[in-house]
């Protein structure tokens, strides 16, 4: 990915408005949530807003907490993330807080693609996008967002002239292909929803579930501890299982698949997440997990770690790929899988 990781952040009313139709800035959130936003900002390299948000709200876009600024400086980062604005017209007031507050870098772009490529070239790895409506709409409809933090405040604006979260458009996440809800958090009287949008974020989320599941396996000196989760095309969990869950020989993928009807039409579009590469040779049972996955018709297999040659030399990934299945390895989580199985690795 030669663009930064893109995190969209917004607060809206129950009826989906980012603001009301007056000139005054609408307060949607509460202090605790502002502090959460400050924390998220501190974890980013740059913060982006659209020119209208600068003209209307005049945000400072700085880290408020001295402790968070100090921690950034101690880590060799500038005290504040780089401020970034999108404007075709270039019509931005010179006395806007965007320019006058904070001594960090301020960048203005007239094109999203140029912006993303240039920020990446400048070393920006994590970009926070804070609105408004047009900017969120463009990033979302073009599939340029990896994560969405959406706060809902407990009141209605009740005015169709007020800006919504997004304009009309064709979004990659619709009724047939949904975003993955990673977290819901009550923060005083508002609710934070954290949605994963990018496929690699979704994969990491479910694979982390599978690794957590593997910690529940009854101990064994002769077999790995593995967790597996089957997820349908809507992002809904279908089944899960772990090694030795239902009998002392059962494998994680086998335990999960045994809970599903082989005729379930969702299997044809499902993904199976397994903490360890599915086995391809097996002493204890006639069917390997690779064979079971092929029989089930599951088109996509995601795992964290290759099977080490402790017992047999695994080639599950190769066999699945040769059969036309999409095979994704997420090595970032392999360390956790080795840790769960450290007595065998
Ligand atoms: N509740 C929240 O979380 C939140 C957060 C932020 C903003 N808001 C609200 O959102 C509203 C503003 O939304 P908005 O849609 O009117 O404005 P916006 O998205 O903030 O800014 C739109 C402007 O950004 C520039 N722009 C957008 N896309 C561009 C592109 N692809 N290339 C170059 N420039 C581009 C254009 O600037 P030029 O016109 O200069 O060419 C455009 O007019 C305000 O009411 C604000 O209060 C709410
Ligand atoms: Zn197996």
GROMACS .gro file of C-alpha atoms and ligand atoms in nm:
model
  394
    1UNK     CA    1   0.000   0.000   0.000
    2UNK     CA    2   0.175   0.317  -0.112
    3UNK     CA    3  -0.060   0.547   0.074
    4UNK     CA    4  -0.096   0.603   0.448
    5UNK     CA    5  -0.335   0.403   0.663
    6UNK     CA    6  -0.652   0.619   0.661
    7UNK     CA    7  -0.866   0.653   0.972
    8UNK     CA    8  -1.192   0.851   0.936
    9UNK     CA    9  -1.331   1.012   1.249
   10UNK     CA   10  -1.666   1.186   1.294
   11UNK     CA   11  -1.936   1.266   1.545
   12UNK     CA   12  -2.300   1.284   1.440
   13UNK     CA   13  -2.648   1.329   1.584
   14UNK     CA   14  -2.892   1.037   1.606
   15UNK     CA   15  -3.036   1.150   1.275
   16UNK     CA   16  -2.695   1.144   1.105
   17UNK     CA   17  -2.597   1.512   1.095
   18UNK     CA   18  -2.242   1.643   1.147
   19UNK     CA   19  -2.365   1.994   1.226
   20UNK     CA   20  -2.683   2.199   1.229
   21UNK     CA   21  -2.774   2.456   0.965
   22UNK     CA   22  -2.672   2.760   1.171
   23UNK     CA   23  -2.337   2.943   1.168
   24UNK     CA   24  -2.259   2.838   1.523
   25UNK     CA   25  -2.044   2.530   1.573
   26UNK     CA   26  -2.257   2.243   1.701
   27UNK     CA   27  -2.124   2.064   2.010
   28UNK     CA   28  -2.183   1.692   1.953
   29UNK     CA   29  -1.941   1.523   2.186
   30UNK     CA   30  -1.840   1.536   2.555
   31UNK     CA   31  -1.509   1.593   2.738
   32UNK     CA   32  -1.426   1.226   2.773
   33UNK     CA   33  -1.475   1.176   2.401
   34UNK     CA   34  -1.266   1.482   2.318
   35UNK     CA   35  -0.992   1.324   2.523
   36UNK     CA   36  -1.029   0.999   2.327
   37UNK     CA   37  -1.003   1.194   2.001
   38UNK     CA   38  -0.691   1.363   2.138
   39UNK     CA   39  -0.540   1.019   2.202
   40UNK     CA   40  -0.625   0.900   1.850
   41UNK     CA   41  -0.478   1.220   1.703
   42UNK     CA   42  -0.160   1.169   1.903
   43UNK     CA   43  -0.125   0.826   1.743
   44UNK     CA   44  -0.138   0.969   1.389
   45UNK     CA   45   0.125   1.138   1.172
   46UNK     CA   46  -0.116   1.380   1.004
   47UNK     CA   47  -0.470   1.517   1.042
   48UNK     CA   48  -0.680   1.617   0.740
   49UNK     CA   49  -0.991   1.835   0.709
   50UNK     CA   50  -1.176   1.985   0.413
   51UNK     CA   51  -1.156   2.357   0.339
   52UNK     CA   52  -1.519   2.413   0.436
   53UNK     CA   53  -1.457   2.277   0.783
   54UNK     CA   54  -1.169   2.524   0.820
   55UNK     CA   55  -1.386   2.811   0.692
   56UNK     CA   56  -1.687   2.715   0.909
   57UNK     CA   57  -1.543   2.565   1.230
   58UNK     CA   58  -1.188   2.705   1.238
   59UNK     CA   59  -1.046   2.395   1.418
   60UNK     CA   60  -0.698   2.407   1.574
   61UNK     CA   61  -0.615   2.040   1.501
   62UNK     CA   62  -0.354   2.018   1.777
   63UNK     CA   63  -0.279   1.767   2.054
   64UNK     CA   64  -0.425   1.914   2.372
   65UNK     CA   65  -0.262   1.690   2.631
   66UNK     CA   66   0.091   1.803   2.734
   67UNK     CA   67   0.169   1.443   2.834
   68UNK     CA   68   0.079   1.315   2.486
   69UNK     CA   69   0.287   1.588   2.321
   70UNK     CA   70   0.581   1.502   2.547
   71UNK     CA   71   0.546   1.132   2.465
   72UNK     CA   72   0.551   1.211   2.092
   73UNK     CA   73   0.864   1.425   2.129
   74UNK     CA   74   1.032   1.155   2.341
   75UNK     CA   75   0.959   0.911   2.055
   76UNK     CA   76   1.135   1.143   1.810
   77UNK     CA   77   0.812   1.277   1.655
   78UNK     CA   78   0.698   1.638   1.621
   79UNK     CA   79   0.478   1.747   1.915
   80UNK     CA   80   0.174   1.771   1.684
   81UNK     CA   81   0.077   1.573   1.375
   82UNK     CA   82   0.117   1.748   1.039
   83UNK     CA   83  -0.196   1.951   0.955
   84UNK     CA   84  -0.341   1.883   0.611
   85UNK     CA   85  -0.621   2.062   0.425
   86UNK     CA   86  -0.800   1.976   0.100
   87UNK     CA   87  -0.902   2.274  -0.114
   88UNK     CA   88  -0.949   2.314  -0.490
   89UNK     CA   89  -1.011   2.688  -0.466
   90UNK     CA   90  -0.719   2.759  -0.232
   91UNK     CA   91  -0.958   2.996  -0.064
   92UNK     CA   92  -0.847   2.953   0.297
   93UNK     CA   93  -0.834   3.245   0.542
   94UNK     CA   94  -0.473   3.323   0.636
   95UNK     CA   95  -0.580   3.393   0.994
   96UNK     CA   96  -0.744   3.048   1.033
   97UNK     CA   97  -0.627   2.854   1.340
   98UNK     CA   98  -0.519   2.585   1.091
   99UNK     CA   99  -0.229   2.817   0.993
  100UNK     CA  100  -0.174   3.031   1.303
  101UNK     CA  101  -0.186   2.770   1.583
  102UNK     CA  102   0.102   2.530   1.647
  103UNK     CA  103   0.448   2.541   1.493
  104UNK     CA  104   0.420   2.211   1.303
  105UNK     CA  105   0.394   2.157   0.930
  106UNK     CA  106   0.078   2.267   0.742
  107UNK     CA  107   0.006   2.131   0.396
  108UNK     CA  108  -0.271   2.213   0.150
  109UNK     CA  109  -0.358   1.987  -0.145
  110UNK     CA  110  -0.599   2.029  -0.434
  111UNK     CA  111  -0.631   1.654  -0.512
  112UNK     CA  112  -0.679   1.347  -0.294
  113UNK     CA  113  -0.453   1.115  -0.495
  114UNK     CA  114  -0.168   1.367  -0.494
  115UNK     CA  115  -0.226   1.420  -0.123
  116UNK     CA  116  -0.205   1.051  -0.038
  117UNK     CA  117   0.102   0.986  -0.253
  118UNK     CA  118   0.285   1.292  -0.125
  119UNK     CA  119   0.204   1.230   0.241
  120UNK     CA  120   0.328   0.874   0.200
  121UNK     CA  121   0.648   0.999   0.041
  122UNK     CA  122   0.691   1.236   0.338
  123UNK     CA  123   0.677   0.942   0.578
  124UNK     CA  124   0.315   0.982   0.692
  125UNK     CA  125   0.202   0.627   0.774
  126UNK     CA  126  -0.120   0.702   0.961
  127UNK     CA  127  -0.359   0.974   0.845
  128UNK     CA  128  -0.662   1.084   1.046
  129UNK     CA  129  -0.945   1.237   0.839
  130UNK     CA  130  -1.178   1.455   1.046
  131UNK     CA  131  -1.433   1.562   0.783
  132UNK     CA  132  -1.650   1.724   0.675
  133UNK     CA  133  -1.920   1.569   0.459
  134UNK     CA  134  -1.753   1.604   0.117
  135UNK     CA  135  -1.418   1.475   0.236
  136UNK     CA  136  -1.568   1.173   0.415
  137UNK     CA  137  -1.782   1.096   0.109
  138UNK     CA  138  -1.484   1.101  -0.125
  139UNK     CA  139  -1.261   0.880   0.093
  140UNK     CA  140  -1.543   0.631   0.157
  141UNK     CA  141  -1.687   0.603  -0.195
  142UNK     CA  142  -1.339   0.564  -0.341
  143UNK     CA  143  -1.251   0.288  -0.094
  144UNK     CA  144  -0.967   0.495   0.051
  145UNK     CA  145  -1.060   0.446   0.418
  146UNK     CA  146  -0.927   0.166   0.639
  147UNK     CA  147  -1.111   0.240   0.961
  148UNK     CA  148  -1.405   0.457   1.073
  149UNK     CA  149  -1.454   0.595   1.423
  150UNK     CA  150  -1.814   0.713   1.443
  151UNK     CA  151  -1.957   0.876   1.754
  152UNK     CA  152  -2.335   0.910   1.791
  153UNK     CA  153  -2.457   1.190   2.019
  154UNK     CA  154  -2.799   1.149   2.186
  155UNK     CA  155  -3.002   1.418   2.016
  156UNK     CA  156  -3.166   1.504   1.684
  157UNK     CA  157  -3.085   1.795   1.456
  158UNK     CA  158  -3.409   1.753   1.266
  159UNK     CA  159  -3.319   1.979   0.974
  160UNK     CA  160  -3.256   1.837   0.628
  161UNK     CA  161  -3.048   2.145   0.538
  162UNK     CA  162  -2.787   2.046   0.799
  163UNK     CA  163  -2.479   1.855   0.673
  164UNK     CA  164  -2.501   1.477   0.697
  165UNK     CA  165  -2.218   1.236   0.767
  166UNK     CA  166  -2.190   1.173   0.391
  167UNK     CA  167  -2.352   1.279   0.066
  168UNK     CA  168  -2.536   1.030  -0.154
  169UNK     CA  169  -2.304   0.792  -0.335
  170UNK     CA  170  -2.202   0.436  -0.413
  171UNK     CA  171  -2.022   0.305  -0.106
  172UNK     CA  172  -1.816  -0.017  -0.103
  173UNK     CA  173  -2.001  -0.113   0.219
  174UNK     CA  174  -2.367  -0.174   0.148
  175UNK     CA  175  -2.626  -0.430   0.244
  176UNK     CA  176  -2.446  -0.707   0.052
  177UNK     CA  177  -2.096  -0.624   0.172
  178UNK     CA  178  -2.084  -0.485   0.520
  179UNK     CA  179  -1.814  -0.322   0.725
  180UNK     CA  180  -1.677  -0.513   1.022
  181UNK     CA  181  -1.785  -0.377   1.358
  182UNK     CA  182  -1.472  -0.412   1.571
  183UNK     CA  183  -1.582  -0.227   1.883
  184UNK     CA  184  -1.867  -0.039   2.047
  185UNK     CA  185  -1.783   0.182   2.345
  186UNK     CA  186  -2.010   0.389   2.568
  187UNK     CA  187  -1.837   0.717   2.652
  188UNK     CA  188  -2.064   0.901   2.892
  189UNK     CA  189  -2.377   0.975   2.690
  190UNK     CA  190  -2.224   0.914   2.346
  191UNK     CA  191  -2.140   0.586   2.171
  192UNK     CA  192  -1.825   0.517   1.973
  193UNK     CA  193  -1.852   0.267   1.686
  194UNK     CA  194  -1.526   0.143   1.545
  195UNK     CA  195  -1.567  -0.005   1.197
  196UNK     CA  196  -1.296  -0.184   1.002
  197UNK     CA  197  -1.319  -0.104   0.633
  198UNK     CA  198  -0.998  -0.226   0.470
  199UNK     CA  199  -0.973  -0.599   0.396
  200UNK     CA  200  -0.641  -0.631   0.576
  201UNK     CA  201  -0.792  -0.472   0.890
  202UNK     CA  202  -1.085  -0.712   0.871
  203UNK     CA  203  -0.851  -1.009   0.825
  204UNK     CA  204  -0.636  -0.906   1.118
  205UNK     CA  205  -0.946  -0.866   1.338
  206UNK     CA  206  -1.081  -1.218   1.273
  207UNK     CA  207  -0.739  -1.378   1.281
  208UNK     CA  208  -0.677  -1.219   1.623
  209UNK     CA  209  -1.007  -1.382   1.732
  210UNK     CA  210  -0.877  -1.717   1.608
  211UNK     CA  211  -0.549  -1.672   1.798
  212UNK     CA  212  -0.742  -1.582   2.116
  213UNK     CA  213  -0.954  -1.893   2.067
  214UNK     CA  214  -0.640  -2.108   2.042
  215UNK     CA  215  -0.553  -2.014   2.401
  216UNK     CA  216  -0.852  -2.224   2.514
  217UNK     CA  217  -0.717  -2.552   2.369
  218UNK     CA  218  -0.660  -2.833   2.620
  219UNK     CA  219  -0.281  -2.872   2.651
  220UNK     CA  220  -0.100  -3.134   2.442
  221UNK     CA  221   0.266  -3.230   2.395
  222UNK     CA  222   0.198  -3.388   2.057
  223UNK     CA  223  -0.035  -3.143   1.878
  224UNK     CA  224  -0.062  -2.772   1.814
  225UNK     CA  225  -0.311  -2.538   1.979
  226UNK     CA  226  -0.508  -2.373   1.696
  227UNK     CA  227  -0.820  -2.158   1.672
  228UNK     CA  228  -1.044  -2.119   1.366
  229UNK     CA  229  -1.337  -1.893   1.275
  230UNK     CA  230  -1.559  -1.911   0.964
  231UNK     CA  231  -1.700  -1.573   0.854
  232UNK     CA  232  -1.957  -1.514   0.578
  233UNK     CA  233  -1.951  -1.249   0.304
  234UNK     CA  234  -2.155  -1.010   0.518
  235UNK     CA  235  -1.883  -1.019   0.784
  236UNK     CA  236  -2.099  -1.228   1.019
  237UNK     CA  237  -1.943  -1.516   1.212
  238UNK     CA  238  -2.076  -1.858   1.105
  239UNK     CA  239  -1.885  -2.095   1.333
  240UNK     CA  240  -1.572  -2.126   1.542
  241UNK     CA  241  -1.366  -2.408   1.686
  242UNK     CA  242  -1.037  -2.490   1.852
  243UNK     CA  243  -0.806  -2.790   1.879
  244UNK     CA  244  -0.930  -3.076   2.102
  245UNK     CA  245  -1.250  -2.884   2.168
  246UNK     CA  246  -1.499  -3.166   2.110
  247UNK     CA  247  -1.269  -3.471   2.131
  248UNK     CA  248  -0.897  -3.514   2.196
  249UNK     CA  249  -0.808  -3.548   1.826
  250UNK     CA  250  -1.025  -3.284   1.664
  251UNK     CA  251  -0.854  -2.995   1.483
  252UNK     CA  252  -0.975  -2.635   1.505
  253UNK     CA  253  -1.094  -2.603   1.142
  254UNK     CA  254  -1.261  -2.946   1.167
  255UNK     CA  255  -1.444  -2.847   1.489
  256UNK     CA  256  -1.568  -2.525   1.328
  257UNK     CA  257  -1.675  -2.689   0.999
  258UNK     CA  258  -1.856  -2.971   1.185
  259UNK     CA  259  -2.096  -2.708   1.319
  260UNK     CA  260  -2.204  -2.607   0.968
  261UNK     CA  261  -2.445  -2.763   0.722
  262UNK     CA  262  -2.234  -2.860   0.415
  263UNK     CA  263  -2.522  -2.730   0.198
  264UNK     CA  264  -2.512  -2.383   0.359
  265UNK     CA  265  -2.496  -2.146   0.058
  266UNK     CA  266  -2.292  -1.893   0.259
  267UNK     CA  267  -1.992  -2.128   0.247
  268UNK     CA  268  -1.939  -2.045  -0.122
  269UNK     CA  269  -1.846  -1.687  -0.024
  270UNK     CA  270  -1.700  -1.745   0.322
  271UNK     CA  271  -1.353  -1.699   0.465
  272UNK     CA  272  -1.196  -1.938   0.714
  273UNK     CA  273  -0.949  -1.784   0.956
  274UNK     CA  274  -0.708  -2.026   1.119
  275UNK     CA  275  -0.426  -1.926   1.352
  276UNK     CA  276  -0.207  -2.196   1.192
  277UNK     CA  277  -0.185  -2.306   0.828
  278UNK     CA  278  -0.443  -2.583   0.771
  279UNK     CA  279  -0.285  -2.929   0.798
  280UNK     CA  280  -0.218  -3.135   0.485
  281UNK     CA  281  -0.098  -3.461   0.642
  282UNK     CA  282  -0.253  -3.617   0.942
  283UNK     CA  283  -0.187  -3.939   1.133
  284UNK     CA  284  -0.504  -3.942   1.344
  285UNK     CA  285  -0.784  -3.893   1.091
  286UNK     CA  286  -0.839  -3.966   0.722
  287UNK     CA  287  -0.940  -3.610   0.627
  288UNK     CA  288  -0.695  -3.322   0.660
  289UNK     CA  289  -0.820  -2.973   0.734
  290UNK     CA  290  -0.701  -2.868   0.388
  291UNK     CA  291  -0.924  -3.142   0.243
  292UNK     CA  292  -1.217  -3.042   0.463
  293UNK     CA  293  -1.187  -2.679   0.351
  294UNK     CA  294  -1.173  -2.785  -0.014
  295UNK     CA  295  -1.481  -3.007   0.033
  296UNK     CA  296  -1.670  -2.727   0.207
  297UNK     CA  297  -1.613  -2.502  -0.097
  298UNK     CA  298  -1.474  -2.216   0.110
  299UNK     CA  299  -1.296  -1.986  -0.138
  300UNK     CA  300  -1.073  -1.790   0.100
  301UNK     CA  301  -0.830  -1.902   0.371
  302UNK     CA  302  -0.642  -1.667   0.603
  303UNK     CA  303  -0.381  -1.785   0.851
  304UNK     CA  304  -0.107  -1.632   1.064
  305UNK     CA  305   0.173  -1.888   1.081
  306UNK     CA  306   0.305  -2.165   0.856
  307UNK     CA  307   0.300  -2.505   1.017
  308UNK     CA  308   0.655  -2.576   1.145
  309UNK     CA  309   0.798  -2.913   1.045
  310UNK     CA  310   0.776  -3.039   1.406
  311UNK     CA  311   0.555  -3.336   1.319
  312UNK     CA  312   0.497  -3.329   0.944
  313UNK     CA  313   0.597  -3.095   0.665
  314UNK     CA  314   0.282  -2.893   0.591
  315UNK     CA  315   0.183  -2.783   0.245
  316UNK     CA  316  -0.177  -2.680   0.317
  317UNK     CA  317  -0.127  -2.330   0.177
  318UNK     CA  318   0.021  -2.465  -0.148
  319UNK     CA  319  -0.256  -2.722  -0.196
  320UNK     CA  320  -0.530  -2.467  -0.132
  321UNK     CA  321  -0.375  -2.215  -0.370
  322UNK     CA  322  -0.327  -2.485  -0.635
  323UNK     CA  323  -0.700  -2.560  -0.604
  324UNK     CA  324  -0.778  -2.196  -0.686
  325UNK     CA  325  -0.854  -2.080  -0.333
  326UNK     CA  326  -0.735  -1.738  -0.218
  327UNK     CA  327  -0.473  -1.792   0.051
  328UNK     CA  328  -0.363  -1.500   0.270
  329UNK     CA  329  -0.084  -1.519   0.524
  330UNK     CA  330  -0.074  -1.249   0.794
  331UNK     CA  331   0.275  -1.286   0.942
  332UNK     CA  332   0.224  -0.998   1.189
  333UNK     CA  333   0.025  -1.237   1.408
  334UNK     CA  334   0.265  -1.532   1.372
  335UNK     CA  335   0.452  -1.433   1.689
  336UNK     CA  336   0.137  -1.478   1.897
  337UNK     CA  337   0.077  -1.823   1.741
  338UNK     CA  338   0.436  -1.930   1.822
  339UNK     CA  339   0.390  -1.801   2.176
  340UNK     CA  340   0.075  -2.012   2.227
  341UNK     CA  341   0.267  -2.315   2.093
  342UNK     CA  342   0.610  -2.235   2.237
  343UNK     CA  343   0.651  -2.588   2.387
  344UNK     CA  344   0.636  -2.735   2.034
  345UNK     CA  345   0.797  -2.471   1.814
  346LIG     N1  346  -1.914   1.645   1.348
  346LIG     C1  347  -1.795   1.624   1.293
  346LIG     O1  348  -1.727   1.528   1.325
  346LIG     C2  349  -1.747   1.720   1.190
  346LIG     C3  350  -1.613   1.719   1.152
  346LIG     C4  351  -1.573   1.804   1.051
  346LIG     C5  352  -1.665   1.887   0.988
  346LIG     N2  353  -1.793   1.887   1.027
  346LIG     C6  354  -1.894   1.969   0.962
  346LIG     O2  355  -1.893   1.939   0.824
  346LIG     C7  356  -1.937   2.054   0.753
  346LIG     C8  357  -1.844   2.077   0.636
  346LIG     O3  358  -1.863   1.974   0.542
  346LIG     P1  359  -1.852   2.011   0.388
  346LIG     O4  360  -1.882   1.891   0.309
  346LIG     O5  361  -1.929   2.133   0.364
  346LIG     O6  362  -1.700   2.055   0.375
  346LIG     P2  363  -1.560   1.982   0.387
  346LIG     O7  364  -1.570   1.840   0.347
  346LIG     O8  365  -1.500   2.015   0.518
  346LIG     O9  366  -1.479   2.065   0.280
  346LIG     C9  367  -1.522   2.066   0.145
  346LIG    C10  368  -1.419   2.143   0.068
  346LIG    O10  369  -1.297   2.069   0.068
  346LIG    C11  370  -1.235   2.083  -0.059
  346LIG     N3  371  -1.234   1.952  -0.121
  346LIG    C12  372  -1.319   1.849  -0.098
  346LIG     N4  373  -1.284   1.744  -0.175
  346LIG    C13  374  -1.176   1.782  -0.245
  346LIG    C14  375  -1.094   1.718  -0.341
  346LIG     N5  376  -1.118   1.592  -0.379
  346LIG     N6  377  -0.992   1.786  -0.393
  346LIG    C15  378  -0.966   1.914  -0.354
  346LIG     N7  379  -1.040   1.979  -0.263
  346LIG    C16  380  -1.144   1.914  -0.210
  346LIG    C17  381  -1.315   2.185  -0.135
  346LIG    O11  382  -1.259   2.308  -0.093
  346LIG     P3  383  -1.269   2.444  -0.177
  346LIG    O12  384  -1.411   2.484  -0.167
  346LIG    O13  385  -1.176   2.539  -0.103
  346LIG    O14  386  -1.222   2.415  -0.314
  346LIG    C18  387  -1.452   2.162  -0.077
  346LIG    O15  388  -1.537   2.271  -0.095
  346LIG    C19  389  -1.936   2.169   0.850
  346LIG    O16  390  -2.069   2.199   0.885
  346LIG    C20  391  -1.863   2.115   0.969
  346LIG    O17  392  -1.910   2.168   1.092
  346LIG    C21  393  -1.835   1.807   1.129
  347LIG    ZN1  394  -0.594  -2.986   1.078
   0.00000   0.00000   0.00000
